[in-house]
PDB file of C-alpha atoms in Angstrom:
ATOM      1  CA  MET A   1     201.847-113.119 109.680  1.00  0.00           C
ATOM      2  CA  PRO A   2     205.041-111.081 110.728  1.00  0.00           C
ATOM      3  CA  PRO A   3     208.021-112.271 111.050  1.00  0.00           C
ATOM      4  CA  ALA A   4     209.439-114.929 113.153  1.00  0.00           C
ATOM      5  CA  SER A   5     211.654-112.023 114.771  1.00  0.00           C
ATOM      6  CA  SER A   6     208.738-109.906 115.242  1.00  0.00           C
ATOM      7  CA  ILE A   7     206.950-112.278 117.608  1.00  0.00           C
ATOM      8  CA  LEU A   8     209.990-112.966 120.194  1.00  0.00           C
ATOM      9  CA  ASN A   9     209.042-112.264 123.488  1.00  0.00           C
ATOM     10  CA  ALA A  10     211.670-109.383 124.100  1.00  0.00           C
ATOM     11  CA  ASP A  11     211.427-107.268 127.275  1.00  0.00           C
ATOM     12  CA  LEU A  12     213.749-104.440 127.125  1.00  0.00           C
ATOM     13  CA  HIS A  13     212.889-102.163 129.926  1.00  0.00           C
ATOM     14  CA  CYS A  14     212.583-102.386 133.644  1.00  0.00           C
ATOM     15  CA  HIS A  15     213.560-101.220 136.515  1.00  0.00           C
ATOM     16  CA  SER A  16     215.795-102.978 139.639  1.00  0.00           C
ATOM     17  CA  VAL A  17     216.557-101.593 142.716  1.00  0.00           C
ATOM     18  CA  VAL A  18     219.658-100.228 141.342  1.00  0.00           C
ATOM     19  CA  SER A  19     217.335 -97.413 140.269  1.00  0.00           C
ATOM     20  CA  ASP A  20     213.660 -97.091 141.482  1.00  0.00           C
ATOM     21  CA  GLY A  21     212.598-100.754 140.875  1.00  0.00           C
ATOM     22  CA  THR A  22     211.635-102.633 144.044  1.00  0.00           C
ATOM     23  CA  LEU A  23     213.052-106.094 142.840  1.00  0.00           C
ATOM     24  CA  THR A  24     216.690-107.390 142.499  1.00  0.00           C
ATOM     25  CA  PRO A  25     218.547-107.687 138.990  1.00  0.00           C
ATOM     26  CA  GLU A  26     218.314-111.698 140.252  1.00  0.00           C
ATOM     27  CA  ALA A  27     214.610-111.575 141.255  1.00  0.00           C
ATOM     28  CA  LEU A  28     213.776-109.630 137.463  1.00  0.00           C
ATOM     29  CA  ALA A  29     215.614-112.259 136.039  1.00  0.00           C
ATOM     30  CA  ALA A  30     213.430-115.039 137.664  1.00  0.00           C
ATOM     31  CA  ARG A  31     210.512-113.257 136.794  1.00  0.00           C
ATOM     32  CA  ALA A  32     211.145-112.598 133.444  1.00  0.00           C
ATOM     33  CA  LYS A  33     211.769-115.910 132.693  1.00  0.00           C
ATOM     34  CA  ALA A  34     208.570-117.303 134.332  1.00  0.00           C
ATOM     35  CA  ASN A  35     206.785-115.127 132.085  1.00  0.00           C
ATOM     36  CA  GLY A  36     208.439-116.250 129.270  1.00  0.00           C
ATOM     37  CA  VAL A  37     210.717-113.497 128.222  1.00  0.00           C
ATOM     38  CA  GLU A  38     213.417-114.836 125.557  1.00  0.00           C
ATOM     39  CA  LEU A  39     215.277-111.707 125.440  1.00  0.00           C
ATOM     40  CA  TRP A  40     215.806-109.469 128.510  1.00  0.00           C
ATOM     41  CA  ALA A  41     217.339-105.916 129.339  1.00  0.00           C
ATOM     42  CA  LEU A  42     217.632-104.446 132.530  1.00  0.00           C
ATOM     43  CA  THR A  43     217.318-100.472 131.815  1.00  0.00           C
ATOM     44  CA  ASP A  44     217.767 -98.491 135.269  1.00  0.00           C
ATOM     45  CA  HIS A  45     217.458 -95.357 135.378  1.00  0.00           C
ATOM     46  CA  ASP A  46     221.225 -93.049 134.535  1.00  0.00           C
ATOM     47  CA  GLU A  47     222.660 -96.189 136.209  1.00  0.00           C
ATOM     48  CA  ILE A  48     224.519 -99.275 134.704  1.00  0.00           C
ATOM     49  CA  GLY A  49     225.599-100.812 137.986  1.00  0.00           C
ATOM     50  CA  GLY A  50     223.250-103.350 137.752  1.00  0.00           C
ATOM     51  CA  GLN A  51     224.317-104.674 134.376  1.00  0.00           C
ATOM     52  CA  HIS A  52     226.911-107.496 135.424  1.00  0.00           C
ATOM     53  CA  ARG A  53     224.774-109.092 137.965  1.00  0.00           C
ATOM     54  CA  ALA A  54     221.744-109.120 135.248  1.00  0.00           C
ATOM     55  CA  ALA A  55     223.737-110.677 133.000  1.00  0.00           C
ATOM     56  CA  ALA A  56     224.924-113.498 135.147  1.00  0.00           C
ATOM     57  CA  ALA A  57     221.257-113.678 136.000  1.00  0.00           C
ATOM     58  CA  ALA A  58     219.557-113.748 132.919  1.00  0.00           C
ATOM     59  CA  ARG A  59     222.462-116.669 131.766  1.00  0.00           C
ATOM     60  CA  ALA A  60     221.559-118.354 134.833  1.00  0.00           C
ATOM     61  CA  ASN A  61     217.758-118.572 133.552  1.00  0.00           C
ATOM     62  CA  GLY A  62     218.616-119.181 130.308  1.00  0.00           C
ATOM     63  CA  MET A  63     217.698-116.542 128.580  1.00  0.00           C
ATOM     64  CA  LYS A  64     219.448-114.231 126.076  1.00  0.00           C
ATOM     65  CA  TYR A  65     220.810-110.765 127.254  1.00  0.00           C
ATOM     66  CA  LEU A  66     221.104-106.777 126.312  1.00  0.00           C
ATOM     67  CA  THR A  67     223.078-104.598 128.626  1.00  0.00           C
ATOM     68  CA  GLY A  68     220.374-101.884 129.010  1.00  0.00           C
ATOM     69  CA  THR A  69     219.850 -98.272 130.840  1.00  0.00           C
ATOM     70  CA  GLU A  70     217.272 -95.487 130.521  1.00  0.00           C
ATOM     71  CA  ILE A  71     218.917 -91.577 130.331  1.00  0.00           C
ATOM     72  CA  SER A  72     216.789 -88.748 131.662  1.00  0.00           C
ATOM     73  CA  VAL A  73     217.379 -86.218 128.868  1.00  0.00           C
ATOM     74  CA  THR A  74     215.890 -82.664 129.037  1.00  0.00           C
ATOM     75  CA  PHE A  75     213.931 -81.743 125.569  1.00  0.00           C
ATOM     76  CA  ALA A  76     211.858 -78.498 124.855  1.00  0.00           C
ATOM     77  CA  ASN A  77     211.462 -78.008 128.809  1.00  0.00           C
ATOM     78  CA  GLU A  78     209.858 -82.125 129.353  1.00  0.00           C
ATOM     79  CA  THR A  79     212.148 -84.808 130.632  1.00  0.00           C
ATOM     80  CA  VAL A  80     212.511 -87.574 127.565  1.00  0.00           C
ATOM     81  CA  HIS A  81     213.995 -90.627 128.500  1.00  0.00           C
ATOM     82  CA  ILE A  82     216.371 -92.274 125.960  1.00  0.00           C
ATOM     83  CA  VAL A  83     216.593 -96.236 126.480  1.00  0.00           C
ATOM     84  CA  GLY A  84     220.323 -97.705 125.311  1.00  0.00           C
ATOM     85  CA  LEU A  85     221.166-100.854 124.670  1.00  0.00           C
ATOM     86  CA  GLY A  86     223.491-103.436 123.748  1.00  0.00           C
ATOM     87  CA  PHE A  87     226.557-100.764 124.829  1.00  0.00           C
ATOM     88  CA  ASP A  88     229.955-101.858 126.434  1.00  0.00           C
ATOM     89  CA  PRO A  89     228.744-101.564 130.620  1.00  0.00           C
ATOM     90  CA  ASP A  90     232.525-100.806 131.464  1.00  0.00           C
ATOM     91  CA  ASP A  91     232.619 -97.873 129.281  1.00  0.00           C
ATOM     92  CA  ALA A  92     234.583 -94.674 130.808  1.00  0.00           C
ATOM     93  CA  ASP A  93     232.985 -91.800 128.856  1.00  0.00           C
ATOM     94  CA  MET A  94     229.373 -93.445 129.779  1.00  0.00           C
ATOM     95  CA  LEU A  95     229.888 -93.964 133.334  1.00  0.00           C
ATOM     96  CA  GLN A  96     231.121 -90.397 133.597  1.00  0.00           C
ATOM     97  CA  GLY A  97     228.375 -88.951 132.011  1.00  0.00           C
ATOM     98  CA  LEU A  98     225.676 -91.207 133.526  1.00  0.00           C
ATOM     99  CA  HIS A  99     227.341 -89.978 137.186  1.00  0.00           C
ATOM    100  CA  LYS A 100     226.907 -86.501 136.231  1.00  0.00           C
ATOM    101  CA  THR A 101     223.616 -86.950 135.678  1.00  0.00           C
ATOM    102  CA  ARG A 102     222.767 -88.616 138.611  1.00  0.00           C
ATOM    103  CA  GLY A 103     224.346 -85.824 140.351  1.00  0.00           C
ATOM    104  CA  GLY A 104     221.532 -83.631 140.697  1.00  0.00           C
ATOM    105  CA  ARG A 105     219.075 -85.870 142.327  1.00  0.00           C
ATOM    106  CA  GLY A 106     220.237 -85.173 145.580  1.00  0.00           C
ATOM    107  CA  GLN A 107     219.737 -81.351 146.212  1.00  0.00           C
ATOM    108  CA  ARG A 108     216.214 -81.743 144.082  1.00  0.00           C
ATOM    109  CA  ALA A 109     215.043 -84.360 146.718  1.00  0.00           C
ATOM    110  CA  MET A 110     215.827 -81.873 149.357  1.00  0.00           C
ATOM    111  CA  GLU A 111     213.697 -79.304 147.788  1.00  0.00           C
ATOM    112  CA  MET A 112     210.935 -81.581 146.941  1.00  0.00           C
ATOM    113  CA  SER A 113     210.766 -82.508 150.931  1.00  0.00           C
ATOM    114  CA  ASP A 114     210.870 -78.534 151.705  1.00  0.00           C
ATOM    115  CA  GLY A 115     207.699 -78.476 149.087  1.00  0.00           C
ATOM    116  CA  LEU A 116     206.354 -80.918 150.933  1.00  0.00           C
ATOM    117  CA  ALA A 117     206.835 -79.459 154.403  1.00  0.00           C
ATOM    118  CA  ARG A 118     205.076 -76.419 153.496  1.00  0.00           C
ATOM    119  CA  VAL A 119     202.184 -78.606 152.790  1.00  0.00           C
ATOM    120  CA  GLY A 120     202.587 -80.503 156.298  1.00  0.00           C
ATOM    121  CA  ILE A 121     203.966 -83.891 154.975  1.00  0.00           C
ATOM    122  CA  LYS A 122     207.100 -83.628 157.756  1.00  0.00           C
ATOM    123  CA  GLY A 123     210.141 -86.091 156.833  1.00  0.00           C
ATOM    124  CA  ALA A 124     209.712 -87.071 153.369  1.00  0.00           C
ATOM    125  CA  TYR A 125     213.415 -87.009 152.500  1.00  0.00           C
ATOM    126  CA  GLU A 126     214.205 -88.926 155.092  1.00  0.00           C
ATOM    127  CA  GLY A 127     210.869 -91.222 154.777  1.00  0.00           C
ATOM    128  CA  ALA A 128     211.754 -91.528 150.620  1.00  0.00           C
ATOM    129  CA  LEU A 129     215.573 -92.341 151.617  1.00  0.00           C
ATOM    130  CA  LYS A 130     214.107 -95.853 153.000  1.00  0.00           C
ATOM    131  CA  PHE A 131     212.695 -96.880 149.817  1.00  0.00           C
ATOM    132  CA  VAL A 132     216.228 -96.494 148.047  1.00  0.00           C
ATOM    133  CA  GLY A 133     218.755 -99.186 146.934  1.00  0.00           C
ATOM    134  CA  ASN A 134     221.180 -96.035 145.640  1.00  0.00           C
ATOM    135  CA  PRO A 135     220.901 -92.704 147.235  1.00  0.00           C
ATOM    136  CA  GLU A 136     222.512 -91.313 144.205  1.00  0.00           C
ATOM    137  CA  LEU A 137     219.026 -92.186 142.238  1.00  0.00           C
ATOM    138  CA  ILE A 138     216.492 -90.835 144.596  1.00  0.00           C
ATOM    139  CA  SER A 139     213.341 -89.991 142.494  1.00  0.00           C
ATOM    140  CA  ARG A 140     210.302 -88.704 142.690  1.00  0.00           C
ATOM    141  CA  THR A 141     209.013 -92.877 143.016  1.00  0.00           C
ATOM    142  CA  HIS A 142     210.836 -93.033 146.134  1.00  0.00           C
ATOM    143  CA  PHE A 143     208.591 -89.914 147.838  1.00  0.00           C
ATOM    144  CA  ALA A 144     205.652 -91.272 146.187  1.00  0.00           C
ATOM    145  CA  ARG A 145     205.969 -95.018 148.167  1.00  0.00           C
ATOM    146  CA  PHE A 146     206.864 -92.679 151.076  1.00  0.00           C
ATOM    147  CA  LEU A 147     203.699 -91.386 151.173  1.00  0.00           C
ATOM    148  CA  VAL A 148     201.618 -93.908 150.786  1.00  0.00           C
ATOM    149  CA  GLU A 149     203.506 -96.126 153.580  1.00  0.00           C
ATOM    150  CA  SER A 150     202.547 -92.593 155.836  1.00  0.00           C
ATOM    151  CA  GLY A 151     198.643 -92.831 154.690  1.00  0.00           C
ATOM    152  CA  VAL A 152     198.935 -89.556 152.515  1.00  0.00           C
ATOM    153  CA  CYS A 153     197.623 -91.393 149.624  1.00  0.00           C
ATOM    154  CA  LYS A 154     196.579 -94.500 148.601  1.00  0.00           C
ATOM    155  CA  GLU A 155     198.558 -95.518 145.588  1.00  0.00           C
ATOM    156  CA  THR A 156     201.414 -93.963 143.957  1.00  0.00           C
ATOM    157  CA  ALA A 157     199.299 -93.045 141.059  1.00  0.00           C
ATOM    158  CA  GLU A 158     197.488 -90.754 143.238  1.00  0.00           C
ATOM    159  CA  VAL A 159     200.850 -89.174 145.096  1.00  0.00           C
ATOM    160  CA  PHE A 160     201.799 -88.128 141.371  1.00  0.00           C
ATOM    161  CA  ARG A 161     198.681 -86.183 140.865  1.00  0.00           C
ATOM    162  CA  LYS A 162     198.258 -84.587 143.666  1.00  0.00           C
ATOM    163  CA  TYR A 163     201.945 -83.483 145.002  1.00  0.00           C
ATOM    164  CA  LEU A 164     204.653 -84.614 142.346  1.00  0.00           C
ATOM    165  CA  THR A 165     203.826 -83.012 138.963  1.00  0.00           C
ATOM    166  CA  GLU A 166     203.981 -79.567 137.983  1.00  0.00           C
ATOM    167  CA  GLY A 167     202.506 -76.918 139.738  1.00  0.00           C
ATOM    168  CA  LYS A 168     202.282 -79.309 143.239  1.00  0.00           C
ATOM    169  CA  PRO A 169     203.938 -78.422 146.091  1.00  0.00           C
ATOM    170  CA  GLY A 170     206.347 -81.519 145.861  1.00  0.00           C
ATOM    171  CA  TYR A 171     207.329 -80.895 142.286  1.00  0.00           C
ATOM    172  CA  VAL A 172     210.715 -79.700 141.599  1.00  0.00           C
ATOM    173  CA  PRO A 173     212.170 -79.440 137.852  1.00  0.00           C
ATOM    174  CA  HIS A 174     215.449 -80.877 137.002  1.00  0.00           C
ATOM    175  CA  ARG A 175     217.722 -80.365 134.015  1.00  0.00           C
ATOM    176  CA  TRP A 176     219.433 -83.822 132.717  1.00  0.00           C
ATOM    177  CA  ALA A 177     221.544 -84.678 129.921  1.00  0.00           C
ATOM    178  CA  SER A 178     221.327 -82.962 126.534  1.00  0.00           C
ATOM    179  CA  LEU A 179     219.677 -85.417 123.734  1.00  0.00           C
ATOM    180  CA  HIS A 180     222.841 -85.008 121.625  1.00  0.00           C
ATOM    181  CA  ASP A 181     224.999 -86.090 125.228  1.00  0.00           C
ATOM    182  CA  ALA A 182     222.664 -88.976 125.951  1.00  0.00           C
ATOM    183  CA  VAL A 183     222.786 -90.481 122.450  1.00  0.00           C
ATOM    184  CA  LYS A 184     226.393 -90.064 122.318  1.00  0.00           C
ATOM    185  CA  TRP A 185     227.437 -91.916 125.278  1.00  0.00           C
ATOM    186  CA  ILE A 186     225.283 -94.640 124.419  1.00  0.00           C
ATOM    187  CA  THR A 187     226.732 -94.640 120.518  1.00  0.00           C
ATOM    188  CA  SER A 188     230.421 -94.136 121.590  1.00  0.00           C
ATOM    189  CA  ALA A 189     230.124 -97.234 123.753  1.00  0.00           C
ATOM    190  CA  ARG A 190     228.694 -99.613 120.788  1.00  0.00           C
ATOM    191  CA  GLY A 191     225.260 -99.339 121.504  1.00  0.00           C
ATOM    192  CA  MET A 192     221.866 -98.306 120.010  1.00  0.00           C
ATOM    193  CA  ALA A 193     219.679 -94.847 121.474  1.00  0.00           C
ATOM    194  CA  ILE A 194     215.961 -95.814 121.349  1.00  0.00           C
ATOM    195  CA  ILE A 195     213.390 -93.163 122.479  1.00  0.00           C
ATOM    196  CA  ALA A 196     211.047 -94.429 125.492  1.00  0.00           C
ATOM    197  CA  HIS A 197     207.113 -94.625 125.752  1.00  0.00           C
ATOM    198  CA  PRO A 198     207.182 -91.369 122.948  1.00  0.00           C
ATOM    199  CA  ALA A 199     203.024 -91.075 123.921  1.00  0.00           C
ATOM    200  CA  ARG A 200     204.105 -90.152 127.539  1.00  0.00           C
ATOM    201  CA  TYR A 201     205.543 -87.178 126.748  1.00  0.00           C
ATOM    202  CA  LYS A 202     203.442 -83.913 126.182  1.00  0.00           C
ATOM    203  CA  PHE A 203     204.588 -82.618 123.056  1.00  0.00           C
ATOM    204  CA  THR A 204     202.490 -80.892 120.107  1.00  0.00           C
ATOM    205  CA  PRO A 205     202.957 -82.523 117.040  1.00  0.00           C
ATOM    206  CA  ASN A 206     205.833 -79.996 116.003  1.00  0.00           C
ATOM    207  CA  GLU A 207     207.565 -80.514 119.194  1.00  0.00           C
ATOM    208  CA  GLU A 208     207.285 -84.307 118.807  1.00  0.00           C
ATOM    209  CA  TYR A 209     208.570 -84.094 114.907  1.00  0.00           C
ATOM    210  CA  ALA A 210     211.281 -81.986 116.292  1.00  0.00           C
ATOM    211  CA  LEU A 211     212.333 -84.916 118.892  1.00  0.00           C
ATOM    212  CA  PHE A 212     212.685 -87.463 116.425  1.00  0.00           C
ATOM    213  CA  THR A 213     214.657 -85.156 113.686  1.00  0.00           C
ATOM    214  CA  GLU A 214     217.355 -84.416 115.999  1.00  0.00           C
ATOM    215  CA  PHE A 215     217.411 -87.433 117.629  1.00  0.00           C
ATOM    216  CA  LYS A 216     217.846 -89.027 114.475  1.00  0.00           C
ATOM    217  CA  ALA A 217     220.393 -86.982 113.633  1.00  0.00           C
ATOM    218  CA  HIS A 218     222.248 -87.626 116.681  1.00  0.00           C
ATOM    219  CA  GLY A 219     222.298 -90.958 115.383  1.00  0.00           C
ATOM    220  CA  GLY A 220     219.528 -92.797 117.404  1.00  0.00           C
ATOM    221  CA  GLN A 221     217.744 -95.899 115.852  1.00  0.00           C
ATOM    222  CA  GLY A 222     215.041 -97.015 117.585  1.00  0.00           C
ATOM    223  CA  VAL A 223     211.695 -96.193 119.440  1.00  0.00           C
ATOM    224  CA  GLU A 224     209.979 -97.991 121.940  1.00  0.00           C
ATOM    225  CA  VAL A 225     206.355 -98.849 119.822  1.00  0.00           C
ATOM    226  CA  VAL A 226     204.774-101.851 122.707  1.00  0.00           C
ATOM    227  CA  THR A 227     205.668-100.600 125.775  1.00  0.00           C
ATOM    228  CA  GLY A 228     203.562-101.065 129.399  1.00  0.00           C
ATOM    229  CA  SER A 229     202.218 -97.111 129.030  1.00  0.00           C
ATOM    230  CA  HIS A 230     201.238 -96.978 125.219  1.00  0.00           C
ATOM    231  CA  THR A 231     197.363 -98.210 124.330  1.00  0.00           C
ATOM    232  CA  ALA A 232     196.747-100.605 121.270  1.00  0.00           C
ATOM    233  CA  GLN A 233     195.915 -97.165 119.316  1.00  0.00           C
ATOM    234  CA  GLU A 234     199.625 -95.999 120.110  1.00  0.00           C
ATOM    235  CA  TYR A 235     201.059 -98.842 118.815  1.00  0.00           C
ATOM    236  CA  VAL A 236     199.700 -98.280 115.935  1.00  0.00           C
ATOM    237  CA  LYS A 237     200.612 -94.782 115.874  1.00  0.00           C
ATOM    238  CA  TYR A 238     204.369 -95.323 116.725  1.00  0.00           C
ATOM    239  CA  ALA A 239     204.734 -97.925 114.181  1.00  0.00           C
ATOM    240  CA  GLU A 240     203.560 -94.939 111.689  1.00  0.00           C
ATOM    241  CA  THR A 241     206.515 -92.970 113.274  1.00  0.00           C
ATOM    242  CA  ALA A 242     209.128 -95.900 113.383  1.00  0.00           C
ATOM    243  CA  ARG A 243     208.405 -96.093 109.362  1.00  0.00           C
ATOM    244  CA  GLU A 244     208.199 -92.587 108.844  1.00  0.00           C
ATOM    245  CA  PHE A 245     211.535 -91.642 110.485  1.00  0.00           C
ATOM    246  CA  GLY A 246     213.280 -95.328 109.345  1.00  0.00           C
ATOM    247  CA  LEU A 247     213.785 -96.102 113.094  1.00  0.00           C
ATOM    248  CA  ALA A 248     213.531 -99.681 114.504  1.00  0.00           C
ATOM    249  CA  ALA A 249     211.153-100.783 116.938  1.00  0.00           C
ATOM    250  CA  SER A 250     211.656-101.837 120.543  1.00  0.00           C
ATOM    251  CA  ARG A 251     209.311-103.448 123.127  1.00  0.00           C
ATOM    252  CA  GLY A 252     209.463-103.345 126.900  1.00  0.00           C
ATOM    253  CA  SER A 253     207.078-103.624 130.050  1.00  0.00           C
ATOM    254  CA  ASP A 254     208.724-100.693 132.207  1.00  0.00           C
ATOM    255  CA  PHE A 255     208.037-102.651 134.790  1.00  0.00           C
ATOM    256  CA  HIS A 256     208.944-101.127 138.510  1.00  0.00           C
ATOM    257  CA  SER A 257     207.059-103.151 140.983  1.00  0.00           C
ATOM    258  CA  PRO A 258     204.536-105.955 141.602  1.00  0.00           C
ATOM    259  CA  GLU A 259     202.835-104.012 143.508  1.00  0.00           C
ATOM    260  CA  GLU A 260     202.900-100.657 141.365  1.00  0.00           C
ATOM    261  CA  SER A 261     203.281-101.995 137.569  1.00  0.00           C
ATOM    262  CA  HIS A 262     200.165-102.535 135.616  1.00  0.00           C
ATOM    263  CA  THR A 263     202.100-104.255 132.895  1.00  0.00           C
ATOM    264  CA  ASP A 264     204.215-107.358 134.315  1.00  0.00           C
ATOM    265  CA  LEU A 265     207.345-108.524 132.547  1.00  0.00           C
ATOM    266  CA  GLY A 266     206.911-110.524 129.267  1.00  0.00           C
ATOM    267  CA  THR A 267     203.162-109.901 129.004  1.00  0.00           C
ATOM    268  CA  LEU A 268     203.249-107.460 126.508  1.00  0.00           C
ATOM    269  CA  PRO A 269     201.646-108.033 122.751  1.00  0.00           C
ATOM    270  CA  PHE A 270     204.369-108.621 120.152  1.00  0.00           C
ATOM    271  CA  LEU A 271     205.367-105.770 117.729  1.00  0.00           C
ATOM    272  CA  PRO A 272     203.275-104.685 114.689  1.00  0.00           C
ATOM    273  CA  GLY A 273     204.779-106.220 111.274  1.00  0.00           C
ATOM    274  CA  GLY A 274     206.542-104.417 108.806  1.00  0.00           C
ATOM    275  CA  LEU A 275     208.936-103.253 111.324  1.00  0.00           C
ATOM    276  CA  THR A 276     212.830-104.038 111.677  1.00  0.00           C
ATOM    277  CA  PRO A 277     212.909-105.115 115.516  1.00  0.00           C
ATOM    278  CA  ILE A 278     215.939-103.471 117.389  1.00  0.00           C
ATOM    279  CA  TRP A 279     217.174-106.874 118.009  1.00  0.00           C
ATOM    280  CA  GLU A 280     218.034-107.574 114.565  1.00  0.00           C
ATOM    281  CA  LEU A 281     220.313-104.347 114.572  1.00  0.00           C
ATOM    282  CA  LEU A 282     221.949-105.558 118.008  1.00  0.00           C
ATOM    283  CA  ALA A 283     222.486-109.299 117.046  1.00  0.00           C
ATOM    284  CA  ASP A 284     226.300-109.244 117.499  1.00  0.00           C
ATOM    285  CA  ARG A 285     225.378-107.619 121.142  1.00  0.00           C
ATOM    286  CA  ILE A 286     223.152-110.165 122.599  1.00  0.00           C
ATOM    287  CA  GLN A 287     224.754-112.128 125.308  1.00  0.00           C
TER     288      GLN A 287
END
């Protein structure tokens, strides 16, 4: 029987309209509560502007709350996501670092639109903007929603497959923050850094080992073991990785939208036993 702390219904990874989700922080909080979430975090991409709203909404719904974000990092020519939890949302260095990271998205979006125009899809930038809550955070997801709305594809997954991944006409790489910077922003703001959905990265075993080794050396403390894109086998694999590297385990749906996300808030299996839940290490930061 796993310890009681492992069977807490914690959902520590989701997105609102402040980045690329479709629900407000308040609507997400209500949905999380309805699905039995006891401890919640909103983790918008490279943005913490929704944190005070999310914390207030969690309180109004009788849920515990941890501040959160998901920072985009370039590592070994791949985009890796680092979730930060339990930090001070008013920390000046973190706010400045995230603002700088967001800065390249606008130019990238224009280049993506140009690439799509070359294969006959006109007006993609303007179309994507209709789906953006925060223009600084325009992303591939917003382009995907436009291509579905305009009938080019039936669902967002098809858009990514045909147009927005490497080698396809709308793909434009972006240099994000360094792993060192992302972990430093989080830990300097008294939070903890977690590697998000590690199974999603196309790393060789050596590259993955290097990621975890460097992450730990910079002060990273956790890894998402149970998350919306992981399979049951991957829960087991990354539970072992957490033990190997002495990392705490996190759990989060990575929910973006009722129409798009196959894993709803609060519906994941509990953490495997024998791991340290990240929320145990963050007990004094829970609101």
